[in-house]
mmCIF file of C-alpha atoms in Angstrom:
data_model
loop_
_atom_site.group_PDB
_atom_site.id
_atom_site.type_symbol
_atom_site.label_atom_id
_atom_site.label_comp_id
_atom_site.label_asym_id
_atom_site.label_seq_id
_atom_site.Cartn_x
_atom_site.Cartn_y
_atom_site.Cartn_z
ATOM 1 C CA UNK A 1 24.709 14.900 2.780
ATOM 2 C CA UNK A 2 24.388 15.651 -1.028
ATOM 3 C CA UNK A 3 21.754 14.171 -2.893
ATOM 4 C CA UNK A 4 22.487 13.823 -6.737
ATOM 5 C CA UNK A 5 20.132 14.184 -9.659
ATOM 6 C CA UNK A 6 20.043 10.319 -10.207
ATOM 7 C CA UNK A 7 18.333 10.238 -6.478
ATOM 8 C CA UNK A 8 16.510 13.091 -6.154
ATOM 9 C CA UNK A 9 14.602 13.722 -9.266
ATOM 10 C CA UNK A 10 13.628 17.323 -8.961
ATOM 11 C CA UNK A 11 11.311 19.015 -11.837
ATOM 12 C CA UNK A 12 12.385 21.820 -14.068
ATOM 13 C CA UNK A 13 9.864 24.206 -11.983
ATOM 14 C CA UNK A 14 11.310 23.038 -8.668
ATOM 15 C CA UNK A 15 8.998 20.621 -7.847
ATOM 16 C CA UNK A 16 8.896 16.786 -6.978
ATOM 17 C CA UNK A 17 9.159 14.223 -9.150
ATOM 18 C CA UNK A 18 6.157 12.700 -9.351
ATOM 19 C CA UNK A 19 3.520 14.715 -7.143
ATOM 20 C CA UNK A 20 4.699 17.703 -8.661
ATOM 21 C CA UNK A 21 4.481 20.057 -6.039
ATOM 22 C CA UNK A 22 6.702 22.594 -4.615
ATOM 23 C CA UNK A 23 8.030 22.785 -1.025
ATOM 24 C CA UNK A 24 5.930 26.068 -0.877
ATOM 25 C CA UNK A 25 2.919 24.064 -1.427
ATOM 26 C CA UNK A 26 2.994 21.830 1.015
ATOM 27 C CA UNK A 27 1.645 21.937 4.715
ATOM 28 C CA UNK A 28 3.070 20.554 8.111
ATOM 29 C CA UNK A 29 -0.552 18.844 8.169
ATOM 30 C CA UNK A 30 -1.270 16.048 5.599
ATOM 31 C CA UNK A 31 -4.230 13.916 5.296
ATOM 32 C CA UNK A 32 -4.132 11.257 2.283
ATOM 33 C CA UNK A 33 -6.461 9.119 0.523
ATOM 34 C CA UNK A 34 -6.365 6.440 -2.319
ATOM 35 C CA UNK A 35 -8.694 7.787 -4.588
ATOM 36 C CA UNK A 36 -7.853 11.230 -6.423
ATOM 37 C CA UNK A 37 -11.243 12.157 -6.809
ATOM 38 C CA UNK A 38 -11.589 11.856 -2.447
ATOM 39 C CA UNK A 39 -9.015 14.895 -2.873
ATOM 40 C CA UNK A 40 -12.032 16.768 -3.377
ATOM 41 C CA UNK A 41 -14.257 15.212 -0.912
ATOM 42 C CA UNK A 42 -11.240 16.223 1.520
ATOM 43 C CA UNK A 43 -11.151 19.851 0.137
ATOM 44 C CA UNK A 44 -14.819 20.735 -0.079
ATOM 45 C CA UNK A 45 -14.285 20.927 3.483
ATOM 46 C CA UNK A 46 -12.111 23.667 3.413
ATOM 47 C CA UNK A 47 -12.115 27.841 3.640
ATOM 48 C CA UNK A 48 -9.673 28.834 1.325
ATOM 49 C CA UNK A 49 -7.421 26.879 -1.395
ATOM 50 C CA UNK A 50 -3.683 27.626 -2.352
ATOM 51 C CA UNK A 51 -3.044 25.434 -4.933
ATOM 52 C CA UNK A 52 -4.860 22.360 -7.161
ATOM 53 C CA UNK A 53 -2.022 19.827 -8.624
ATOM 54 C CA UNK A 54 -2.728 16.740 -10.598
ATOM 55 C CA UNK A 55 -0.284 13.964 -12.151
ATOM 56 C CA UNK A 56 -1.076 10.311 -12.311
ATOM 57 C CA UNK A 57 -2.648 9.231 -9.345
ATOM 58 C CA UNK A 58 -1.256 11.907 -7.320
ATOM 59 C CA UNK A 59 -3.578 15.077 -6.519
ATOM 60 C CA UNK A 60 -2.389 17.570 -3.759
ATOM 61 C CA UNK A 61 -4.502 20.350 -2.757
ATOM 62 C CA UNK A 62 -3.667 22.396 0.056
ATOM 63 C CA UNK A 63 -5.284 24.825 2.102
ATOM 64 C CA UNK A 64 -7.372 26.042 5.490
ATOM 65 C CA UNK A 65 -9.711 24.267 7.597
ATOM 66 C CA UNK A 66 -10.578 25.896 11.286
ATOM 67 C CA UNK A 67 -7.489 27.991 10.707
ATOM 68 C CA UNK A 68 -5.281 25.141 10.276
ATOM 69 C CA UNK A 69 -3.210 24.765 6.834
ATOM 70 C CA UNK A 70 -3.714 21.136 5.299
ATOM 71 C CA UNK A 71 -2.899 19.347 2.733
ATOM 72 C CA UNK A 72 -5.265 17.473 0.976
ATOM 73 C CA UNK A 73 -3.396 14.154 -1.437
ATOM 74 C CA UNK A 74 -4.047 11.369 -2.763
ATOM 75 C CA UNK A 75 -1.379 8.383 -3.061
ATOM 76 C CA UNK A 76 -3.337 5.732 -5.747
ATOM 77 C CA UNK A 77 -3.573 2.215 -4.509
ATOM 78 C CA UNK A 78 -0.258 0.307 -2.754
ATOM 79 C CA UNK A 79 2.578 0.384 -0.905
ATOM 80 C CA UNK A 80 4.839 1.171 -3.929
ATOM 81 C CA UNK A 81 3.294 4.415 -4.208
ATOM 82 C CA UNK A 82 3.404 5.067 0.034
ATOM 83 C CA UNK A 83 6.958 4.337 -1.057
ATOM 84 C CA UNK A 84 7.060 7.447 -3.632
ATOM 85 C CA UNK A 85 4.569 9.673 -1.775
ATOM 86 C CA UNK A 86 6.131 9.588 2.156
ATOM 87 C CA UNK A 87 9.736 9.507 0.510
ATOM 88 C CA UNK A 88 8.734 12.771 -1.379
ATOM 89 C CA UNK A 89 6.975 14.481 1.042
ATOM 90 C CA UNK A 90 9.835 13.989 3.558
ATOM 91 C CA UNK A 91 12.014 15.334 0.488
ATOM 92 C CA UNK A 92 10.018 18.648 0.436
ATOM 93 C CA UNK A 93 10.222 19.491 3.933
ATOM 94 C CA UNK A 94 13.675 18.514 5.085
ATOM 95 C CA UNK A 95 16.226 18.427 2.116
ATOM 96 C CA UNK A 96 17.022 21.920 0.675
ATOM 97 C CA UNK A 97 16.014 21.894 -3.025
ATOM 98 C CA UNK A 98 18.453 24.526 -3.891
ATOM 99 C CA UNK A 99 21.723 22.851 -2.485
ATOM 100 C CA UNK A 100 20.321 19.377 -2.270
ATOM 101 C CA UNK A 101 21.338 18.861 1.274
ATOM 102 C CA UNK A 102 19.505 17.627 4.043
ATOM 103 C CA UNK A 103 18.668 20.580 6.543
ATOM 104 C CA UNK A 104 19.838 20.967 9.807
ATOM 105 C CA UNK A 105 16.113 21.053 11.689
ATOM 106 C CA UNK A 106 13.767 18.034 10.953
ATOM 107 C CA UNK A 107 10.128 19.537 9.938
ATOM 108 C CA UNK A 108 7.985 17.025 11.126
ATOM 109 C CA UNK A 109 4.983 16.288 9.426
ATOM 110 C CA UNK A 110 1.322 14.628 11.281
ATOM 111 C CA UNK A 111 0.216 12.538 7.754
ATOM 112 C CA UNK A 112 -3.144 10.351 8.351
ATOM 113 C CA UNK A 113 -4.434 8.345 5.578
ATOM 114 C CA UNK A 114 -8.238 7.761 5.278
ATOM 115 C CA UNK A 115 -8.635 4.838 3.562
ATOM 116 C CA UNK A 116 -11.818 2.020 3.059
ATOM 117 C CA UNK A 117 -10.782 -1.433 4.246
ATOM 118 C CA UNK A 118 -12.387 -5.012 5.040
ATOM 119 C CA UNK A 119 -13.336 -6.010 8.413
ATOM 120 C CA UNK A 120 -12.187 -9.452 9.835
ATOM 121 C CA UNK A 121 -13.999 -9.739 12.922
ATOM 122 C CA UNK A 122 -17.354 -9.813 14.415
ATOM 123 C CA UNK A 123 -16.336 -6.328 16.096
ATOM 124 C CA UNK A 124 -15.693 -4.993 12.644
ATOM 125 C CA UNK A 125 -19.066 -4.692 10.450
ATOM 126 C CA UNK A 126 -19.716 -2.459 7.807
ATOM 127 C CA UNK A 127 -19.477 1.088 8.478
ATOM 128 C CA UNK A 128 -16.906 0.649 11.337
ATOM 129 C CA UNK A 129 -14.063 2.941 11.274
ATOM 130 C CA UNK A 130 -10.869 1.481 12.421
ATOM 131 C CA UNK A 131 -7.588 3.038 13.909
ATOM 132 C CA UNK A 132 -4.490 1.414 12.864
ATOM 133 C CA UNK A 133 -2.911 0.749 16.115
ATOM 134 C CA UNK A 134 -0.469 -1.597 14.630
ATOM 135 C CA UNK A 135 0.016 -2.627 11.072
ATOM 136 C CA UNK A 136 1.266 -5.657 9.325
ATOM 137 C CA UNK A 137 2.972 -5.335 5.967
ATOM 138 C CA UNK A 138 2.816 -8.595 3.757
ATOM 139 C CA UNK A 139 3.877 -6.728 0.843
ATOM 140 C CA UNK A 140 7.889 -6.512 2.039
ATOM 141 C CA UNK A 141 8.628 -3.011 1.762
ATOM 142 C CA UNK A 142 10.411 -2.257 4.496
ATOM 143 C CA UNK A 143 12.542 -4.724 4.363
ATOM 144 C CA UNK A 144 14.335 -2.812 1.977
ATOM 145 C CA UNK A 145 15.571 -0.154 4.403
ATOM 146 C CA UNK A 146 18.249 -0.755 6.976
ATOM 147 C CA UNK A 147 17.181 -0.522 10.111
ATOM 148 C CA UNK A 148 13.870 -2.477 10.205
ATOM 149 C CA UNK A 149 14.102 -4.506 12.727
ATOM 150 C CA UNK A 150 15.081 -1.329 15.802
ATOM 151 C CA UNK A 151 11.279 -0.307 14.375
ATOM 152 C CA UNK A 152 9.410 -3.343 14.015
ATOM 153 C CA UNK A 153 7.349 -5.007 16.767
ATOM 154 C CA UNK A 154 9.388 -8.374 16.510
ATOM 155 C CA UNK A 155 7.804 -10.346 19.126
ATOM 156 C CA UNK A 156 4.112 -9.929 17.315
ATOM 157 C CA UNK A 157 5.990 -10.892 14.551
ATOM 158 C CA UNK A 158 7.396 -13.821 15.723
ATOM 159 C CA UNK A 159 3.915 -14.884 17.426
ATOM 160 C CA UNK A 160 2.228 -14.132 13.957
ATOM 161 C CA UNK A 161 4.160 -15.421 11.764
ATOM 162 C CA UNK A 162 4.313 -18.903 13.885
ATOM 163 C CA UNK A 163 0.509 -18.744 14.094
ATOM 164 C CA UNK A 164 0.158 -18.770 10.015
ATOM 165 C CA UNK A 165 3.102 -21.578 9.666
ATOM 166 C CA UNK A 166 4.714 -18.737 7.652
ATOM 167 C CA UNK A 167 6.047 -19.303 3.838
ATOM 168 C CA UNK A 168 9.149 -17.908 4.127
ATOM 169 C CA UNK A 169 10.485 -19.106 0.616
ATOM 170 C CA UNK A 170 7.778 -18.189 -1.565
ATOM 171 C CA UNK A 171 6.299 -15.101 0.406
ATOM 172 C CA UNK A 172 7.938 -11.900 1.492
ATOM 173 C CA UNK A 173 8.847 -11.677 4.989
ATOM 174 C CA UNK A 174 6.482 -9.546 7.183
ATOM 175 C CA UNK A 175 7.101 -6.646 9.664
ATOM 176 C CA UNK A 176 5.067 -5.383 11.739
ATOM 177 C CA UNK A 177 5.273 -1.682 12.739
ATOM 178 C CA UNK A 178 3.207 0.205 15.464
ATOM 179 C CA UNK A 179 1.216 3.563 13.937
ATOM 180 C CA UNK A 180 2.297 6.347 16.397
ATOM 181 C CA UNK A 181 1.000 6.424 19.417
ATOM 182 C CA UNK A 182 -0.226 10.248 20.079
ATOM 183 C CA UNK A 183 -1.568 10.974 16.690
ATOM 184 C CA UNK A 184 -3.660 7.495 17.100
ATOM 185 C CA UNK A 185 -5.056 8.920 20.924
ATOM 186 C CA UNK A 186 -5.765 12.327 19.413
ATOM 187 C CA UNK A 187 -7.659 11.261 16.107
ATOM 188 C CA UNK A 188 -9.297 8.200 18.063
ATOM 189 C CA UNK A 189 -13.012 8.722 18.382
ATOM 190 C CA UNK A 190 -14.469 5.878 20.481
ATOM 191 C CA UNK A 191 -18.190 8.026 20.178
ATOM 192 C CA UNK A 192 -18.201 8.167 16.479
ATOM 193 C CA UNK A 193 -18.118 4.106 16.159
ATOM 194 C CA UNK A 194 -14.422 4.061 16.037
ATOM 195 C CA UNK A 195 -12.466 0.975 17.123
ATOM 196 C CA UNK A 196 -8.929 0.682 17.527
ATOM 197 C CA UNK A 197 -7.338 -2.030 15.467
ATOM 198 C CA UNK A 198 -5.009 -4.757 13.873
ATOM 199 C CA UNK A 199 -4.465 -3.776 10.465
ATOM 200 C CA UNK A 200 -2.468 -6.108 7.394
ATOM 201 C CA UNK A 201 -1.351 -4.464 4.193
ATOM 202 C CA UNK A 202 -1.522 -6.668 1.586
ATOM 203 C CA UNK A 203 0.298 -6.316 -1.405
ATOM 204 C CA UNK A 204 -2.738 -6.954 -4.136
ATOM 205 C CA UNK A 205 -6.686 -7.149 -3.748
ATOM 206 C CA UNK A 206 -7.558 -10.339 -4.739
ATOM 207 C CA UNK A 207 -4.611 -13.341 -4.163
ATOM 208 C CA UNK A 208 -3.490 -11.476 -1.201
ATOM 209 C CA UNK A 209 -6.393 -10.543 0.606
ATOM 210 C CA UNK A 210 -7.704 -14.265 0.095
ATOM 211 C CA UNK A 211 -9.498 -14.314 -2.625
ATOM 212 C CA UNK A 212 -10.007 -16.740 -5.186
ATOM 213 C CA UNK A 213 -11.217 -15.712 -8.670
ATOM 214 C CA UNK A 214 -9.694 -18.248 -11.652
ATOM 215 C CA UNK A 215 -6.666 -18.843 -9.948
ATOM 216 C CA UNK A 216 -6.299 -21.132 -7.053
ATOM 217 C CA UNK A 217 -4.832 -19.599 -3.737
ATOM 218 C CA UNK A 218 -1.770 -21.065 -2.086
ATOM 219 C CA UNK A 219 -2.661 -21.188 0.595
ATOM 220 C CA UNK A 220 -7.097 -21.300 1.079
ATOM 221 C CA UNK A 221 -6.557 -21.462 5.021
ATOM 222 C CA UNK A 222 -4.579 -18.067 5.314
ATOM 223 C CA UNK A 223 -7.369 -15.681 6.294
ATOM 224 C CA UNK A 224 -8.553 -18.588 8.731
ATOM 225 C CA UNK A 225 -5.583 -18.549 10.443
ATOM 226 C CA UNK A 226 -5.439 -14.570 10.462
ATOM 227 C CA UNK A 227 -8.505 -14.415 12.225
ATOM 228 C CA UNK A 228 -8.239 -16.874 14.799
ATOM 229 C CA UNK A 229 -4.910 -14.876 15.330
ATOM 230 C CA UNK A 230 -4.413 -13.769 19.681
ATOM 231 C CA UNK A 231 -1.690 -12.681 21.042
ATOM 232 C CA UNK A 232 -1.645 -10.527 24.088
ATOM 233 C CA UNK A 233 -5.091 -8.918 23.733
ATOM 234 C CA UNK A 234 -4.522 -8.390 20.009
ATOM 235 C CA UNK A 235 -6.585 -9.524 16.792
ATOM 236 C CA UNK A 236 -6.240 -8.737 13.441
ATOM 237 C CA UNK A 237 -8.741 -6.482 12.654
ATOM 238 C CA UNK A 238 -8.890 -5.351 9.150
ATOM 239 C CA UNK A 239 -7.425 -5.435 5.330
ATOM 240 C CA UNK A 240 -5.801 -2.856 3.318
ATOM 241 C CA UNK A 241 -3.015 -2.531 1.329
ATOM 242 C CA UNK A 242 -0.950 1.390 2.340
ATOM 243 C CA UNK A 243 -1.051 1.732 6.244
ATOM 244 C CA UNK A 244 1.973 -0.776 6.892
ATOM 245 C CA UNK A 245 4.287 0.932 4.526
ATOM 246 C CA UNK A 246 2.970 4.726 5.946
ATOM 247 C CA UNK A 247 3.434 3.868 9.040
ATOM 248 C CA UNK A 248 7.119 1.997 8.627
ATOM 249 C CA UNK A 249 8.261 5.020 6.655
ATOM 250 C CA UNK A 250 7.340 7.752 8.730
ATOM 251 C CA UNK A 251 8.679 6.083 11.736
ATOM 252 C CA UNK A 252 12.211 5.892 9.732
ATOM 253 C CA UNK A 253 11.848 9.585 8.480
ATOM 254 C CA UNK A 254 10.720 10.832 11.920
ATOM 255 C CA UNK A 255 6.919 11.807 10.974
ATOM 256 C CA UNK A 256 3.759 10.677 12.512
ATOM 257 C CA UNK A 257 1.639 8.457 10.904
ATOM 258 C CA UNK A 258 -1.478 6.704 11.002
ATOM 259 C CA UNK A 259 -4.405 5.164 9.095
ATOM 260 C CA UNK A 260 -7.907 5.267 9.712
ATOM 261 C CA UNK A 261 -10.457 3.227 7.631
ATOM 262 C CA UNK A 262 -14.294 2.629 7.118
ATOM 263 C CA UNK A 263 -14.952 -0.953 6.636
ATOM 264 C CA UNK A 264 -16.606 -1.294 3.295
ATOM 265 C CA UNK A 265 -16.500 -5.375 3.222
ATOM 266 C CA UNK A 266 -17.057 -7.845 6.049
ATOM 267 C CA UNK A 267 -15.022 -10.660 5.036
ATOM 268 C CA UNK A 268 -16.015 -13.285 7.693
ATOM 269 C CA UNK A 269 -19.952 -12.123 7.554
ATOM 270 C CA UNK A 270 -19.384 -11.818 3.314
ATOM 271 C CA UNK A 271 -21.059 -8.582 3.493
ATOM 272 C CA UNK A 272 -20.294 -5.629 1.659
ATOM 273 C CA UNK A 273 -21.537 -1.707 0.743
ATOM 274 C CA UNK A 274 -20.478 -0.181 -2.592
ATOM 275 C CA UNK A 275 -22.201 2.893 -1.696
ATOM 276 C CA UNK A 276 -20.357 4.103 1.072
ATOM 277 C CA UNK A 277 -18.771 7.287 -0.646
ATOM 278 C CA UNK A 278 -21.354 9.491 1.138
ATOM 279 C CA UNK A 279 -20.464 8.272 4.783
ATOM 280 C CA UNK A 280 -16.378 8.564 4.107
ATOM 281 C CA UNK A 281 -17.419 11.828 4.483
ATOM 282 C CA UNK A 282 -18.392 11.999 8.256
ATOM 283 C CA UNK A 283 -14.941 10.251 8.798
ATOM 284 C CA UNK A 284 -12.996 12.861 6.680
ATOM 285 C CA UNK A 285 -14.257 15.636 8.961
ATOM 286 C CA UNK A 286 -13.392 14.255 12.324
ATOM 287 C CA UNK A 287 -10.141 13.352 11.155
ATOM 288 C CA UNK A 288 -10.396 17.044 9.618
ATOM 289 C CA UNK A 289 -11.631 17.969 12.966
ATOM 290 C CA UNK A 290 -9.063 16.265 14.916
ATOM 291 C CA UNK A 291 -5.564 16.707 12.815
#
């Protein structure tokens, strides 16, 4: 298949769009964060450096840790940049800049997000890091792609969406989409604190995620109804607004995915730390560790 310049914006210097990196640059390894400056965090960790690339929000440095090539990026704050940054990762690896073709042999890529999230559940205080098991997207992102529904877990859908009496005609529909299975059992660390989890990606901070500044919510009972969500041993766990969208994508493209985050808020115990950059770190090297 031929990809045209209207589809695949490629840069005069042969690199992506908007992360501006070459496929050169790039490693089979990826672990992403929100913030650009967390690039660094990620990075002081390892031996050597290839290459240091900034635009916008996205930052990409890639090099060694243990031996292992990595790439350090960062993807800002939603699911409409997931959308830009798995899409163009993907791109790099398997679509031949040159000819703009697809290539014959998938390259398939392990990409784990570290993220900070909010806890809803008693099991969930500040400080906890949770594995995505499964992840709910409320932002509607992958309903944009054919083929949602042979990913999607439709019968915790169903049961969910039920549950919350679900505004179809004002909200976008939901999908829930499992994080994949081996890369969550070989990052999962029950010893550091780790729990595995229930995760919703919301599409905004504040009206989304439940809360109420100067403009009233539609409905004040949603996050009420989230958490007294169970279905088949499953709660929802935790807030955030990427890992739905990561995980949905790289199921599509063939990649594995998943999202691990340190609970920074408790919304049910309305407690929260604004200091926790210094213990993000001990999360960045087991997933370092682990990858």
């Amino acid at each position: 298949m031929y990809f045209p310049p209207s589809e695949l914006i490629i840069n005069p210097d042969g690199s992506s769009f908007h992360l501006h990196i070459r496929p050169d640059q790039l490693a089979d390894k990826v672990v992403m964060c929100g913030d650009p400056e967390r690039v660094n965090t990620i990075a002081q960790f390892f031996e050597t450096r290839e290459c240091d690339v900034s635009s916008r929000e996205f930052h990409t440095i890639t090099g060694t840790y243990h031996g292992k090539r990595i790439t350090a990026i960062s993807h800002g704050i939603g699911c409409d940049n997931i959308d830009i940054v798995a899409n163009e990762l993907d791109a790099l690896k398997n679509i031949d800049f040159n000819t703009r073709t697809e290539r014959e042999q998938l390259v398939q890529m392990d990409m784990v997000r570290i993220g900070t999230c909010g806890g809803l559940q008693a099991n969930t205080p500040v400080g906890t890091f949770v594995c995505s098991e499964k992840s709910i997207g409320f932002e509607g992102l992958l309903n944009y792609y054919a083929g949602r529904d042979e990913i999607c877990d439709l019968e915790f859908e169903h049961a969910f969406t039920e549950h919350l009496g679900w505004d179809y005609h004002n909200l976008p529909s939901p999908y829930v989409v499992n994080n994949d299975a081996s890369l969550l059992e070989q990052i999962f660390t029950p010893e550091a604190g780790m729990v595995k989890g229930v995760t919703i990606s919301c599409g905004g901070f504040y009206g989304p995620q439940g809360r109420r500044l100067r403009i009233p919510l539609s409905d004040p009972e949603r996050n009420s109804k989230i958490c007294s969500f169970f279905w088949h041993g499953y709660r929802i766990t935790n807030f955030e607004m990427e890992s739905a969208a990561l995980a949905g994508l790289c199921r599509h493209l063939g990649h594995r995915a998943l999202t691990v985050c340190m609970v920074i808020a408790n919304r049910v115990a309305h407690e929260a730390n604004t200091g926790y950059k210094n213990q993000i770190g001990d999360l960045i090297e087991i997933v370092l560790d682990k990858i």
